[in-house]
Short mmCIF file of C-alpha atoms in Angstrom, two decimals:
data_model
loop_
_atom_site.label_atom_id
_atom_site.label_comp_id
_atom_site.label_asym_id
_atom_site.label_seq_id
_atom_site.Cartn_x
_atom_site.Cartn_y
_atom_site.Cartn_z
CA UNK A 1 14.66 -10.17 -3.27
CA UNK A 2 14.37 -6.95 -1.35
CA UNK A 3 17.44 -7.36 0.65
CA UNK A 4 19.48 -8.14 -2.61
CA UNK A 5 17.94 -5.11 -4.22
CA UNK A 6 19.15 -2.85 -1.32
CA UNK A 7 22.66 -4.17 -1.56
CA UNK A 8 22.96 -2.81 -5.20
CA UNK A 9 25.22 0.27 -5.34
CA UNK A 10 22.96 2.47 -7.56
CA UNK A 11 20.08 1.82 -5.07
CA UNK A 12 22.24 2.66 -1.92
CA UNK A 13 23.40 5.89 -3.80
CA UNK A 14 19.74 6.86 -4.52
CA UNK A 15 18.74 6.32 -1.02
CA UNK A 16 21.61 7.87 0.91
CA UNK A 17 23.73 10.09 -1.29
CA UNK A 18 20.65 11.53 -2.93
CA UNK A 19 19.05 11.90 0.57
CA UNK A 20 15.74 10.18 -0.50
CA UNK A 21 12.55 11.13 1.52
CA UNK A 22 10.64 8.09 0.83
CA UNK A 23 11.14 4.54 0.02
CA UNK A 24 8.11 2.62 -1.83
CA UNK A 25 7.93 -1.06 -2.88
CA UNK A 26 5.24 -3.48 -3.81
CA UNK A 27 4.98 -7.02 -4.06
CA UNK A 28 1.52 -8.22 -5.67
CA UNK A 29 -0.21 -10.95 -7.73
CA UNK A 30 -0.45 -10.11 -11.45
CA UNK A 31 -3.97 -9.39 -12.50
CA UNK A 32 -4.21 -7.29 -15.70
CA UNK A 33 -1.35 -6.68 -18.06
CA UNK A 34 1.64 -8.77 -19.00
CA UNK A 35 4.11 -9.59 -16.28
CA UNK A 36 6.95 -7.55 -17.29
CA UNK A 37 8.98 -4.45 -16.06
CA UNK A 38 6.68 -2.13 -17.45
CA UNK A 39 3.76 -3.34 -15.46
CA UNK A 40 5.88 -3.75 -12.13
CA UNK A 41 5.27 -1.49 -9.37
CA UNK A 42 6.04 1.25 -8.18
CA UNK A 43 5.15 2.80 -11.40
CA UNK A 44 5.35 6.19 -12.90
CA UNK A 45 3.03 8.28 -15.01
CA UNK A 46 4.47 11.74 -15.41
CA UNK A 47 4.14 13.34 -11.94
CA UNK A 48 2.66 10.45 -10.33
CA UNK A 49 4.65 7.37 -8.81
CA UNK A 50 2.63 4.99 -7.06
CA UNK A 51 1.45 1.39 -6.06
CA UNK A 52 -2.15 0.00 -6.33
CA UNK A 53 -3.41 -2.87 -4.42
CA UNK A 54 -6.57 -4.16 -6.09
CA UNK A 55 -8.28 -4.52 -9.34
CA UNK A 56 -9.79 -1.75 -11.43
CA UNK A 57 -11.94 -3.28 -14.02
CA UNK A 58 -13.03 0.24 -15.42
CA UNK A 59 -9.30 0.36 -16.83
CA UNK A 60 -8.93 -3.18 -17.95
CA UNK A 61 -6.18 -2.88 -20.94
CA UNK A 62 -7.19 -4.23 -24.22
CA UNK A 63 -5.10 -7.24 -25.65
CA UNK A 64 -2.95 -4.93 -27.63
CA UNK A 65 -2.10 -2.83 -24.47
CA UNK A 66 -1.25 -5.56 -22.21
CA UNK A 67 2.77 -5.36 -22.78
CA UNK A 68 2.78 -1.73 -21.78
CA UNK A 69 -0.28 -1.09 -19.59
CA UNK A 70 -2.08 -2.69 -16.58
CA UNK A 71 -5.22 -1.53 -14.88
CA UNK A 72 -2.81 0.09 -12.28
CA UNK A 73 -0.87 2.17 -14.79
CA UNK A 74 -4.06 3.34 -16.49
CA UNK A 75 -5.42 4.40 -13.21
CA UNK A 76 -2.38 6.23 -12.44
CA UNK A 77 -2.33 7.89 -15.78
CA UNK A 78 -5.85 9.13 -15.14
CA UNK A 79 -4.85 10.60 -11.65
CA UNK A 80 -2.14 12.46 -13.40
CA UNK A 81 -4.50 14.19 -15.94
CA UNK A 82 -7.61 14.64 -13.70
CA UNK A 83 -8.63 15.61 -10.24
CA UNK A 84 -8.41 12.31 -8.10
CA UNK A 85 -12.01 12.66 -6.84
CA UNK A 86 -13.20 12.64 -10.57
CA UNK A 87 -11.32 9.54 -11.31
CA UNK A 88 -12.30 7.62 -8.25
CA UNK A 89 -15.83 8.55 -8.58
CA UNK A 90 -15.81 7.16 -12.10
CA UNK A 91 -15.04 3.67 -11.10
CA UNK A 92 -17.29 0.63 -11.18
CA UNK A 93 -18.99 -0.16 -7.77
CA UNK A 94 -16.94 -3.48 -7.58
CA UNK A 95 -13.60 -2.05 -8.25
CA UNK A 96 -11.06 -2.24 -5.47
CA UNK A 97 -8.14 -0.01 -4.56
CA UNK A 98 -5.76 0.95 -1.99
CA UNK A 99 -3.26 3.52 -3.27
CA UNK A 100 -0.06 5.02 -2.02
CA UNK A 101 1.58 7.42 -4.55
CA UNK A 102 3.95 10.30 -4.51
CA UNK A 103 3.06 13.40 -6.50
CA UNK A 104 6.15 15.10 -7.97
CA UNK A 105 4.24 18.40 -8.89
CA UNK A 106 3.10 19.05 -5.35
CA UNK A 107 5.79 16.87 -3.46
CA UNK A 108 3.25 15.16 -1.47
CA UNK A 109 2.99 11.47 -0.42
CA UNK A 110 -0.73 10.34 -0.66
CA UNK A 111 -2.85 7.64 0.64
CA UNK A 112 -6.50 6.55 -0.39
CA UNK A 113 -8.47 3.55 -0.37
CA UNK A 114 -12.04 2.09 -0.77
CA UNK A 115 -13.60 -0.36 1.42
CA UNK A 116 -12.47 -3.27 -0.60
CA UNK A 117 -8.89 -3.19 0.28
CA UNK A 118 -6.96 -2.28 3.52
CA UNK A 119 -4.16 0.31 4.13
CA UNK A 120 -2.49 0.74 7.39
CA UNK A 121 -0.04 3.43 8.49
CA UNK A 122 2.07 3.80 11.69
CA UNK A 123 4.15 6.65 12.97
CA UNK A 124 7.70 5.89 14.47
CA UNK A 125 9.32 8.76 16.24
CA UNK A 126 8.75 12.41 15.26
CA UNK A 127 9.22 12.07 11.53
CA UNK A 128 9.03 8.52 9.99
CA UNK A 129 5.93 6.90 8.66
CA UNK A 130 5.64 3.27 7.60
CA UNK A 131 2.80 1.90 5.79
CA UNK A 132 1.49 -1.45 4.43
CA UNK A 133 -1.70 -3.29 3.41
CA UNK A 134 -1.81 -5.53 6.28
CA UNK A 135 -1.69 -4.57 10.00
CA UNK A 136 0.35 -7.65 11.00
CA UNK A 137 3.17 -6.96 8.65
CA UNK A 138 3.70 -3.68 10.18
CA UNK A 139 3.64 -4.91 13.72
CA UNK A 140 5.92 -7.81 12.79
CA UNK A 141 8.54 -5.44 11.19
CA UNK A 142 8.53 -3.04 14.06
CA UNK A 143 8.75 -5.73 16.73
CA UNK A 144 11.76 -7.48 14.81
CA UNK A 145 13.58 -4.23 14.93
CA UNK A 146 12.56 -3.18 18.46
CA UNK A 147 10.91 0.12 17.18
CA UNK A 148 8.39 1.97 19.59
CA UNK A 149 5.41 3.42 17.65
CA UNK A 150 2.25 5.10 18.10
CA UNK A 151 -1.07 5.66 16.18
CA UNK A 152 -1.18 2.65 14.23
CA UNK A 153 -4.33 3.16 12.10
CA UNK A 154 -6.25 1.98 9.10
CA UNK A 155 -6.80 4.80 6.54
CA UNK A 156 -10.53 5.38 6.49
CA UNK A 157 -12.17 4.75 3.17
CA UNK A 158 -13.41 7.91 1.08
CA UNK A 159 -10.66 10.02 2.64
CA UNK A 160 -7.34 11.21 1.08
CA UNK A 161 -4.51 11.45 3.32
CA UNK A 162 -1.97 13.76 1.77
CA UNK A 163 1.54 14.45 3.56
CA UNK A 164 3.89 17.50 2.39
CA UNK A 165 7.38 16.04 2.19
CA UNK A 166 8.48 19.64 2.59
CA UNK A 167 7.11 20.39 5.88
CA UNK A 168 5.74 17.09 6.93
CA UNK A 169 2.27 18.65 7.43
CA UNK A 170 -0.51 16.09 6.83
CA UNK A 171 -3.86 17.15 5.11
CA UNK A 172 -6.96 14.89 5.25
CA UNK A 173 -9.66 15.44 2.68
CA UNK A 174 -12.87 13.69 2.68
CA UNK A 175 -13.80 12.76 -1.03
CA UNK A 176 -17.31 13.01 -2.29
CA UNK A 177 -17.74 9.49 -3.70
CA UNK A 178 -20.83 8.19 -2.03
CA UNK A 179 -22.96 8.63 -5.22
CA UNK A 180 -21.12 5.89 -6.81
CA UNK A 181 -19.85 3.66 -3.99
CA UNK A 182 -21.58 1.74 -1.28
CA UNK A 183 -19.39 1.51 1.97
CA UNK A 184 -21.78 -0.56 3.96
CA UNK A 185 -19.89 -3.06 6.01
CA UNK A 186 -16.55 -1.56 5.01
CA UNK A 187 -14.66 -4.03 7.15
CA UNK A 188 -16.14 -7.10 5.85
CA UNK A 189 -15.25 -7.08 2.25
CA UNK A 190 -11.57 -8.10 2.55
CA UNK A 191 -9.62 -10.49 4.64
CA UNK A 192 -6.69 -9.18 6.81
CA UNK A 193 -4.88 -11.99 8.54
CA UNK A 194 -4.84 -11.95 11.55
CA UNK A 195 -7.26 -9.18 12.92
CA UNK A 196 -7.76 -10.95 16.23
CA UNK A 197 -5.79 -8.59 18.46
CA UNK A 198 -5.25 -4.88 19.16
CA UNK A 199 -1.94 -3.82 17.81
CA UNK A 200 -1.73 -0.97 19.85
CA UNK A 201 -1.23 -3.02 22.94
CA UNK A 202 2.50 -3.25 21.78
CA UNK A 203 3.02 0.25 22.36
CA UNK A 204 5.31 1.23 25.23
CA UNK A 205 3.76 0.58 28.59
CA UNK A 206 1.79 -2.83 27.52
CA UNK A 207 2.17 -5.46 30.18
CA UNK A 208 4.06 -8.72 29.74
CA UNK A 209 0.88 -10.70 29.19
CA UNK A 210 -0.55 -8.42 26.57
CA UNK A 211 2.91 -8.36 24.83
CA UNK A 212 3.25 -12.13 24.74
CA UNK A 213 -0.28 -12.56 23.59
CA UNK A 214 0.44 -10.26 20.63
CA UNK A 215 3.81 -11.90 19.83
CA UNK A 216 2.28 -15.35 19.65
CA UNK A 217 -0.51 -14.07 17.13
CA UNK A 218 1.96 -12.27 14.89
CA UNK A 219 4.30 -15.30 15.08
CA UNK A 220 1.38 -17.54 13.88
CA UNK A 221 0.99 -15.09 10.99
CA UNK A 222 4.62 -15.05 10.24
CA UNK A 223 4.58 -18.76 9.95
CA UNK A 224 1.51 -18.91 8.01
CA UNK A 225 3.16 -16.52 5.57
CA UNK A 226 6.30 -18.63 5.29
CA UNK A 227 4.22 -21.72 4.46
CA UNK A 228 2.39 -19.87 1.77
CA UNK A 229 5.74 -18.57 0.32
CA UNK A 230 7.14 -22.15 0.25
CA UNK A 231 4.15 -23.42 -1.54
CA UNK A 232 4.50 -20.53 -4.15
CA UNK A 233 8.10 -21.32 -4.61
CA UNK A 234 7.32 -25.00 -5.03
CA UNK A 235 4.51 -24.12 -7.64
CA UNK A 236 6.90 -22.02 -9.50
CA UNK A 237 9.46 -24.76 -9.74
CA UNK A 238 6.91 -27.25 -10.76
#
């Protein structure tokens, strides 16, 4: 559990004594590769430390590779060795990805996705950025801790958002991937629950009616998530 993880002394030392600039975690359903620590995320391939939401059939590991590799690890291995545009352009049209990765060589935090997976980012204060796949997860976390925020956005497909951890300057690059991918109907190929409200109405200045409406929707999403988690726990026990 994430709370138990952060209570561990070596984790606390890494986060605070070593003055970590970013913390990245990922919970996902297993797809390709054996379920083990080697295939857990975040994962590191030389200068790349990252998380991948999606399935990349282009890099499906062979049976003999499954204990050490998943499609995600092979994807990050390729990104470490080749320009990211070259790697993403080579993927199959039905491959899906939302990537968040740290590049040790350039000291940058990077985000990129295609139209088959969501990826949301939000700014809190002058120098803090949170990100998650689902919009409601970010809104719920911010509401729970009373944090004011601005510019909650979905990362647009085909764009690489790269943020320098030295000076905090963002760089947005449009990738030339259209020869391989079709991005028609980019918001219809995944389900983001719920998407029935504008998260930005929770910004400072929203009136009571708007705030209550969003709290209700987010509360329903949290309840639904709790029910799903209970079902998964029971299934695991069975």
